[in-house]
mmCIF file of C-alpha atoms in Angstrom:
data_model
loop_
_atom_site.group_PDB
_atom_site.id
_atom_site.type_symbol
_atom_site.label_atom_id
_atom_site.label_comp_id
_atom_site.label_asym_id
_atom_site.label_seq_id
_atom_site.Cartn_x
_atom_site.Cartn_y
_atom_site.Cartn_z
ATOM 1 C CA MET A 1 -54.916 -58.855 -83.042
ATOM 2 C CA THR A 2 -51.711 -58.395 -81.088
ATOM 3 C CA PRO A 3 -50.167 -61.771 -80.135
ATOM 4 C CA PRO A 4 -49.457 -62.299 -76.430
ATOM 5 C CA GLY A 5 -46.086 -61.013 -75.306
ATOM 6 C CA GLN A 6 -45.662 -58.526 -78.148
ATOM 7 C CA HIS A 7 -45.819 -54.741 -77.906
ATOM 8 C CA ARG A 8 -48.752 -53.094 -79.626
ATOM 9 C CA ARG A 9 -47.513 -50.976 -82.512
ATOM 10 C CA SER A 10 -48.495 -47.471 -83.486
ATOM 11 C CA PRO A 11 -50.010 -46.845 -86.947
ATOM 12 C CA ARG A 12 -46.527 -45.899 -88.173
ATOM 13 C CA GLY A 13 -45.099 -49.190 -86.990
ATOM 14 C CA ARG A 14 -43.070 -47.941 -84.063
ATOM 15 C CA SER A 15 -43.440 -49.287 -80.556
ATOM 16 C CA ALA A 16 -45.531 -47.142 -78.240
ATOM 17 C CA GLY A 17 -42.653 -47.266 -75.712
ATOM 18 C CA ASN A 18 -43.339 -46.117 -72.173
ATOM 19 C CA GLY A 19 -45.681 -43.339 -73.296
ATOM 20 C CA GLN A 20 -43.848 -40.683 -71.294
ATOM 21 C CA LEU A 21 -44.524 -37.026 -72.041
ATOM 22 C CA PRO A 22 -41.542 -35.109 -73.432
ATOM 23 C CA ILE A 23 -39.649 -32.670 -71.199
ATOM 24 C CA ILE A 24 -42.056 -32.669 -68.226
ATOM 25 C CA GLY A 25 -42.681 -36.409 -68.166
ATOM 26 C CA ARG A 26 -39.941 -37.170 -65.659
ATOM 27 C CA ALA A 27 -41.506 -34.788 -63.139
ATOM 28 C CA PHE A 28 -44.557 -37.042 -62.793
ATOM 29 C CA PRO A 29 -44.912 -40.732 -61.949
ATOM 30 C CA THR A 30 -45.741 -43.354 -64.544
ATOM 31 C CA PRO A 31 -49.444 -44.347 -64.473
ATOM 32 C CA LEU A 32 -50.238 -47.779 -63.081
ATOM 33 C CA ALA A 33 -53.851 -47.968 -64.318
ATOM 34 C CA ALA A 34 -56.451 -46.007 -66.281
ATOM 35 C CA LYS A 35 -56.403 -42.293 -65.424
ATOM 36 C CA VAL A 36 -60.024 -41.579 -66.411
ATOM 37 C CA PRO A 37 -63.323 -42.910 -65.026
ATOM 38 C CA GLU A 38 -65.581 -45.577 -66.428
ATOM 39 C CA ILE A 39 -68.454 -44.062 -68.384
ATOM 40 C CA THR A 40 -71.597 -44.432 -66.286
ATOM 41 C CA VAL A 41 -74.680 -42.334 -65.666
ATOM 42 C CA TRP A 42 -72.745 -40.639 -62.866
ATOM 43 C CA PHE A 43 -70.098 -39.537 -65.355
ATOM 44 C CA TRP A 44 -72.606 -37.741 -67.585
ATOM 45 C CA VAL A 45 -74.402 -36.122 -64.648
ATOM 46 C CA VAL A 46 -71.195 -34.741 -63.127
ATOM 47 C CA LYS A 47 -69.871 -33.735 -66.547
ATOM 48 C CA ILE A 48 -72.946 -31.626 -67.359
ATOM 49 C CA LEU A 49 -72.941 -30.042 -63.894
ATOM 50 C CA THR A 50 -69.240 -29.294 -64.315
ATOM 51 C CA THR A 51 -69.805 -27.565 -67.654
ATOM 52 C CA ALA A 52 -72.578 -25.465 -66.139
ATOM 53 C CA GLY A 53 -70.533 -24.578 -63.068
ATOM 54 C CA GLY A 54 -67.477 -23.738 -65.134
ATOM 55 C CA GLU A 55 -69.484 -21.367 -67.320
ATOM 56 C CA ALA A 56 -70.971 -19.495 -64.353
ATOM 57 C CA THR A 57 -67.670 -19.398 -62.448
ATOM 58 C CA SER A 58 -65.772 -17.994 -65.400
ATOM 59 C CA ASP A 59 -68.434 -15.343 -65.980
ATOM 60 C CA PHE A 60 -68.237 -14.393 -62.298
ATOM 61 C CA LEU A 61 -64.429 -14.174 -62.425
ATOM 62 C CA LYS A 62 -64.684 -11.765 -65.357
ATOM 63 C CA THR A 63 -65.836 -9.143 -62.848
ATOM 64 C CA TRP A 64 -62.286 -9.311 -61.420
ATOM 65 C CA GLY A 65 -60.838 -8.175 -64.765
ATOM 66 C CA ASN A 66 -58.529 -9.942 -67.203
ATOM 67 C CA ILE A 67 -55.621 -9.961 -64.762
ATOM 68 C CA GLY A 68 -57.443 -10.886 -61.564
ATOM 69 C CA GLY A 69 -60.017 -13.199 -63.106
ATOM 70 C CA GLY A 70 -57.768 -14.588 -65.830
ATOM 71 C CA GLY A 71 -54.916 -15.063 -63.372
ATOM 72 C CA THR A 72 -57.197 -17.017 -61.042
ATOM 73 C CA GLU A 73 -58.325 -19.257 -63.907
ATOM 74 C CA VAL A 74 -54.733 -19.965 -64.937
ATOM 75 C CA ALA A 75 -53.700 -20.683 -61.335
ATOM 76 C CA LEU A 76 -56.578 -23.144 -60.845
ATOM 77 C CA PHE A 77 -55.695 -24.850 -64.115
ATOM 78 C CA VAL A 78 -51.997 -25.238 -63.246
ATOM 79 C CA ILE A 79 -52.738 -26.568 -59.748
ATOM 80 C CA ALA A 80 -55.271 -29.029 -61.156
ATOM 81 C CA ILE A 81 -52.862 -30.247 -63.862
ATOM 82 C CA VAL A 82 -50.172 -30.946 -61.267
ATOM 83 C CA LEU A 83 -52.568 -32.801 -58.960
ATOM 84 C CA GLN A 84 -53.978 -34.945 -61.777
ATOM 85 C CA PHE A 85 -50.654 -35.913 -63.339
ATOM 86 C CA ALA A 86 -49.194 -36.627 -59.896
ATOM 87 C CA THR A 87 -51.660 -39.483 -59.450
ATOM 88 C CA ARG A 88 -50.842 -42.966 -60.773
ATOM 89 C CA ARG A 89 -54.421 -44.057 -61.381
ATOM 90 C CA TYR A 90 -57.876 -42.477 -61.594
ATOM 91 C CA ARG A 91 -58.800 -40.478 -58.487
ATOM 92 C CA ALA A 92 -62.201 -38.812 -58.567
ATOM 93 C CA LEU A 93 -61.146 -35.666 -56.693
ATOM 94 C CA ALA A 94 -58.086 -34.959 -58.869
ATOM 95 C CA TYR A 95 -59.849 -35.845 -62.122
ATOM 96 C CA TRP A 96 -62.950 -33.716 -61.570
ATOM 97 C CA PHE A 97 -60.963 -30.827 -60.119
ATOM 98 C CA LEU A 98 -59.043 -30.653 -63.397
ATOM 99 C CA ALA A 99 -62.245 -31.036 -65.421
ATOM 100 C CA TYR A 100 -63.778 -28.142 -63.480
ATOM 101 C CA ALA A 101 -60.653 -26.004 -63.893
ATOM 102 C CA ILE A 102 -60.701 -26.662 -67.642
ATOM 103 C CA ALA A 103 -64.399 -25.780 -67.757
ATOM 104 C CA ILE A 104 -63.551 -22.422 -66.192
ATOM 105 C CA ALA A 105 -60.403 -21.735 -68.239
ATOM 106 C CA GLY A 106 -61.911 -22.956 -71.510
ATOM 107 C CA THR A 107 -64.815 -20.570 -71.062
ATOM 108 C CA GLY A 108 -62.468 -17.720 -70.186
ATOM 109 C CA ILE A 109 -60.227 -18.192 -73.216
ATOM 110 C CA SER A 110 -63.141 -18.615 -75.618
ATOM 111 C CA ASP A 111 -64.825 -15.488 -74.242
ATOM 112 C CA PHE A 112 -61.535 -13.552 -74.371
ATOM 113 C CA LEU A 113 -61.212 -14.294 -78.074
ATOM 114 C CA HIS A 114 -64.709 -12.915 -78.633
ATOM 115 C CA LEU A 115 -64.839 -9.997 -76.204
ATOM 116 C CA ASP A 116 -61.249 -8.753 -76.374
ATOM 117 C CA VAL A 117 -59.918 -10.018 -79.711
ATOM 118 C CA HIS A 118 -63.338 -9.377 -81.300
ATOM 119 C CA ILE A 119 -63.650 -12.670 -83.174
ATOM 120 C CA PRO A 120 -67.364 -13.345 -83.799
ATOM 121 C CA TYR A 121 -68.911 -16.425 -82.203
ATOM 122 C CA ALA A 122 -69.109 -18.127 -85.592
ATOM 123 C CA GLY A 123 -65.378 -17.585 -85.978
ATOM 124 C CA THR A 124 -64.442 -18.898 -82.525
ATOM 125 C CA THR A 125 -66.703 -21.920 -83.099
ATOM 126 C CA VAL A 126 -64.894 -22.763 -86.338
ATOM 127 C CA LEU A 127 -61.508 -22.063 -84.745
ATOM 128 C CA TRP A 128 -62.050 -24.451 -81.842
ATOM 129 C CA ALA A 129 -63.574 -27.064 -84.151
ATOM 130 C CA ILE A 130 -60.338 -26.977 -86.165
ATOM 131 C CA VAL A 131 -58.256 -27.226 -82.977
ATOM 132 C CA LEU A 132 -60.306 -30.204 -81.768
ATOM 133 C CA THR A 133 -60.001 -31.938 -85.133
ATOM 134 C CA ALA A 134 -56.225 -31.410 -85.090
ATOM 135 C CA VAL A 135 -55.940 -32.879 -81.589
ATOM 136 C CA PHE A 136 -58.038 -35.910 -82.570
ATOM 137 C CA TRP A 137 -55.979 -36.447 -85.721
ATOM 138 C CA THR A 138 -52.667 -36.193 -83.858
ATOM 139 C CA TRP A 139 -53.871 -38.464 -81.056
ATOM 140 C CA GLN A 140 -55.134 -41.107 -83.476
ATOM 141 C CA ARG A 141 -51.969 -40.959 -85.584
ATOM 142 C CA SER A 142 -49.721 -41.228 -82.530
ATOM 143 C CA GLU A 143 -51.587 -43.815 -80.476
ATOM 144 C CA GLY A 144 -53.839 -45.627 -82.941
ATOM 145 C CA THR A 145 -56.945 -45.106 -80.802
ATOM 146 C CA LEU A 146 -59.111 -42.427 -79.194
ATOM 147 C CA SER A 147 -60.546 -44.811 -76.619
ATOM 148 C CA ILE A 148 -60.734 -43.662 -73.001
ATOM 149 C CA HIS A 149 -59.867 -47.240 -71.998
ATOM 150 C CA SER A 150 -56.410 -46.670 -73.472
ATOM 151 C CA VAL A 151 -55.572 -43.682 -71.245
ATOM 152 C CA THR A 152 -52.946 -45.561 -69.238
ATOM 153 C CA THR A 153 -49.816 -43.612 -70.191
ATOM 154 C CA GLN A 154 -48.701 -40.016 -69.717
ATOM 155 C CA ARG A 155 -48.770 -39.285 -73.437
ATOM 156 C CA ARG A 156 -52.296 -40.591 -73.911
ATOM 157 C CA GLU A 157 -53.422 -38.682 -70.856
ATOM 158 C CA GLY A 158 -51.905 -35.551 -72.371
ATOM 159 C CA PHE A 159 -53.897 -36.106 -75.567
ATOM 160 C CA TYR A 160 -57.023 -36.773 -73.515
ATOM 161 C CA TRP A 161 -56.840 -33.511 -71.570
ATOM 162 C CA ALA A 162 -55.935 -31.518 -74.686
ATOM 163 C CA THR A 163 -59.104 -32.922 -76.243
ATOM 164 C CA VAL A 164 -61.148 -32.069 -73.163
ATOM 165 C CA PHE A 165 -59.867 -28.490 -73.222
ATOM 166 C CA ALA A 166 -60.737 -28.090 -76.902
ATOM 167 C CA THR A 167 -64.238 -29.509 -76.359
ATOM 168 C CA PHE A 168 -64.912 -27.064 -73.521
ATOM 169 C CA ALA A 169 -63.763 -24.070 -75.566
ATOM 170 C CA LEU A 170 -65.692 -25.264 -78.635
ATOM 171 C CA GLY A 171 -68.832 -25.871 -76.595
ATOM 172 C CA THR A 172 -68.639 -22.406 -75.064
ATOM 173 C CA ALA A 173 -68.374 -20.766 -78.481
ATOM 174 C CA LEU A 174 -71.092 -22.963 -79.971
ATOM 175 C CA GLY A 175 -73.535 -22.292 -77.138
ATOM 176 C CA ASP A 176 -72.969 -18.534 -77.366
ATOM 177 C CA PHE A 177 -73.352 -18.714 -81.147
ATOM 178 C CA THR A 178 -76.794 -20.354 -80.984
ATOM 179 C CA ALA A 179 -78.014 -18.244 -78.067
ATOM 180 C CA THR A 180 -76.707 -14.874 -79.257
ATOM 181 C CA SER A 181 -75.832 -14.919 -82.946
ATOM 182 C CA LEU A 182 -78.817 -17.060 -83.930
ATOM 183 C CA ASN A 183 -81.035 -15.304 -81.338
ATOM 184 C CA LEU A 184 -82.343 -18.535 -79.853
ATOM 185 C CA GLY A 185 -81.789 -17.410 -76.273
ATOM 186 C CA TYR A 186 -80.279 -19.549 -73.540
ATOM 187 C CA LEU A 187 -83.294 -21.725 -72.744
ATOM 188 C CA SER A 188 -84.003 -22.607 -76.366
ATOM 189 C CA SER A 189 -80.304 -23.328 -76.905
ATOM 190 C CA GLY A 190 -80.282 -25.624 -73.901
ATOM 191 C CA ILE A 191 -83.312 -27.502 -75.187
ATOM 192 C CA LEU A 192 -81.739 -27.735 -78.651
ATOM 193 C CA PHE A 193 -78.556 -29.296 -77.308
ATOM 194 C CA GLY A 194 -80.612 -31.542 -75.024
ATOM 195 C CA VAL A 195 -82.137 -33.015 -78.177
ATOM 196 C CA VAL A 196 -78.835 -33.136 -80.083
ATOM 197 C CA ILE A 197 -77.084 -35.077 -77.321
ATOM 198 C CA LEU A 198 -79.616 -37.885 -77.776
ATOM 199 C CA ILE A 199 -78.416 -38.457 -81.351
ATOM 200 C CA PRO A 200 -75.165 -40.303 -80.530
ATOM 201 C CA ALA A 201 -76.901 -42.291 -77.768
ATOM 202 C CA LEU A 202 -79.615 -43.479 -80.135
ATOM 203 C CA ALA A 203 -77.155 -44.043 -82.976
ATOM 204 C CA TRP A 204 -74.979 -46.227 -80.730
ATOM 205 C CA TRP A 205 -77.948 -48.089 -79.259
ATOM 206 C CA LYS A 206 -80.008 -48.693 -82.377
ATOM 207 C CA PHE A 207 -77.633 -48.331 -85.320
ATOM 208 C CA ARG A 208 -74.362 -49.647 -83.914
ATOM 209 C CA MET A 209 -72.502 -46.356 -84.177
ATOM 210 C CA ASN A 210 -68.859 -46.718 -83.195
ATOM 211 C CA SER A 211 -68.763 -46.375 -79.408
ATOM 212 C CA ILE A 212 -65.694 -44.117 -79.403
ATOM 213 C CA ALA A 213 -67.230 -41.737 -81.956
ATOM 214 C CA ALA A 214 -70.535 -41.749 -80.058
ATOM 215 C CA PHE A 215 -68.772 -40.965 -76.784
ATOM 216 C CA TRP A 216 -66.858 -37.973 -78.125
ATOM 217 C CA PHE A 217 -69.915 -36.678 -80.000
ATOM 218 C CA GLY A 218 -71.897 -36.702 -76.764
ATOM 219 C CA TYR A 219 -68.945 -35.309 -74.803
ATOM 220 C CA VAL A 220 -68.689 -32.236 -77.024
ATOM 221 C CA ILE A 221 -72.418 -31.518 -76.736
ATOM 222 C CA THR A 222 -72.414 -31.646 -72.923
ATOM 223 C CA ARG A 223 -70.570 -28.347 -72.901
ATOM 224 C CA PRO A 224 -73.104 -26.122 -74.737
ATOM 225 C CA LEU A 225 -75.903 -28.073 -73.027
ATOM 226 C CA GLY A 226 -74.730 -27.341 -69.487
ATOM 227 C CA ALA A 227 -73.464 -23.840 -70.289
ATOM 228 C CA SER A 228 -76.742 -22.811 -71.938
ATOM 229 C CA PHE A 229 -78.779 -23.752 -68.888
ATOM 230 C CA ALA A 230 -76.223 -22.107 -66.568
ATOM 231 C CA ASP A 231 -76.512 -18.882 -68.563
ATOM 232 C CA TYR A 232 -80.310 -19.160 -68.541
ATOM 233 C CA ILE A 233 -80.260 -19.380 -64.754
ATOM 234 C CA SER A 234 -77.635 -16.697 -64.143
ATOM 235 C CA LYS A 235 -78.118 -14.012 -66.778
ATOM 236 C CA ALA A 236 -80.395 -10.980 -66.673
ATOM 237 C CA ARG A 237 -83.896 -11.158 -68.079
ATOM 238 C CA ASP A 238 -83.055 -8.821 -70.946
ATOM 239 C CA LEU A 239 -80.480 -11.437 -71.978
ATOM 240 C CA SER A 240 -83.122 -14.219 -71.884
ATOM 241 C CA GLY A 241 -82.121 -15.425 -68.400
ATOM 242 C CA ILE A 242 -83.888 -15.485 -65.045
ATOM 243 C CA ASN A 243 -81.307 -13.251 -63.300
ATOM 244 C CA PHE A 244 -80.152 -15.537 -60.480
ATOM 245 C CA GLY A 245 -76.634 -14.141 -60.822
ATOM 246 C CA ASP A 246 -73.288 -15.598 -61.894
ATOM 247 C CA GLY A 247 -71.873 -15.851 -58.373
ATOM 248 C CA ARG A 248 -74.840 -17.648 -56.828
ATOM 249 C CA THR A 249 -75.211 -19.922 -59.854
ATOM 250 C CA ALA A 250 -71.521 -20.830 -59.691
ATOM 251 C CA LEU A 251 -71.812 -21.610 -55.979
ATOM 252 C CA VAL A 252 -74.863 -23.859 -56.406
ATOM 253 C CA PHE A 253 -73.253 -25.897 -59.176
ATOM 254 C CA ALA A 254 -69.927 -26.096 -57.330
ATOM 255 C CA ILE A 255 -71.667 -27.532 -54.255
ATOM 256 C CA ALA A 256 -73.600 -30.034 -56.390
ATOM 257 C CA VAL A 257 -70.408 -31.204 -58.111
ATOM 258 C CA ALA A 258 -68.517 -31.398 -54.805
ATOM 259 C CA VAL A 259 -71.211 -33.600 -53.244
ATOM 260 C CA LEU A 260 -71.319 -35.989 -56.207
ATOM 261 C CA VAL A 261 -67.538 -36.181 -56.545
ATOM 262 C CA ALA A 262 -67.232 -36.909 -52.819
ATOM 263 C CA TYR A 263 -69.661 -39.789 -53.322
ATOM 264 C CA LEU A 264 -67.626 -41.094 -56.288
ATOM 265 C CA ALA A 265 -64.404 -40.832 -54.295
ATOM 266 C CA ILE A 266 -65.866 -42.825 -51.403
ATOM 267 C CA ALA A 267 -68.120 -45.362 -53.154
ATOM 268 C CA ARG A 268 -65.893 -45.685 -56.253
ATOM 269 C CA PRO A 269 -68.576 -46.908 -58.686
ATOM 270 C CA ASP A 270 -66.685 -45.462 -61.665
ATOM 271 C CA ILE A 271 -63.350 -47.303 -61.488
ATOM 272 C CA GLN A 272 -62.427 -48.895 -64.799
ATOM 273 C CA ARG A 273 -61.921 -52.629 -64.695
ATOM 274 C CA PRO A 274 -58.585 -53.925 -66.028
ATOM 275 C CA LEU A 275 -59.056 -55.061 -69.617
ATOM 276 C CA THR A 276 -58.248 -58.578 -70.746
ATOM 277 C CA LEU A 277 -55.943 -58.931 -73.724
ATOM 278 C CA SER A 278 -58.764 -59.738 -76.164
ATOM 279 C CA SER A 279 -61.090 -57.000 -74.979
ATOM 280 C CA ASP A 280 -58.197 -54.538 -74.909
ATOM 281 C CA VAL A 281 -57.386 -55.231 -78.542
ATOM 282 C CA ASP A 282 -61.050 -55.048 -79.546
ATOM 283 C CA ASP A 283 -61.399 -51.710 -77.762
ATOM 284 C CA LEU A 284 -58.368 -50.295 -79.538
ATOM 285 C CA ALA A 285 -59.508 -51.474 -82.948
#
């Protein structure tokens, strides 16, 4: 336990300092509080809707071509990054705008690697799993924790969003792998991941699974879960969907997310409470 008045040390024994990002850190203000929401039922609902909406939106943007569609995805991502890092504490609109932009861009990049670079879905799944593992390892080694309650500095926020991006890309590849390569179809894939996402919840509830590990396990699975159902709704019947269309599906999910995020921004039920010293240390253990 860290004694009062002393700086918490990194695993390598060096002080965490001010946690500023290199090079671009001075362009953004220093956070004053947690930059991510508290994990509630609302978080999981909006997260799954965001993954579904991002999948459908990215698929719709593909009709604009790699330059038009890809350029739009990159522009949304850059704007969202600037808005999020310009805030000094968690703001629902900025946070979920970036999450949605990453959902779109992560899908686009993962699909580009398959459709244009011709890496099979099994390959892109393994690739993004390696990327995610590397981000987790680097984050843990640098900060000593993967807890969302520790995201109170620029550097930790950078690690957090790098992790989020990798989970979205991995989830896209994994969902396409089960639906297409394993021939499960979109509905069966969605049901499969709906069952899988219960594993970390039950393991945490009944078997005292580490809460941080359980959170990130569930977080990764939300992506193929939401994307599979989005594809089931939007894709043609000969692709195991119900043919509602990418554009209309994207619009429906975007409206649903906008309504819920507006509620969160106004009612603010997902603001993290400041941690006491003892609970902070326990959380970072």
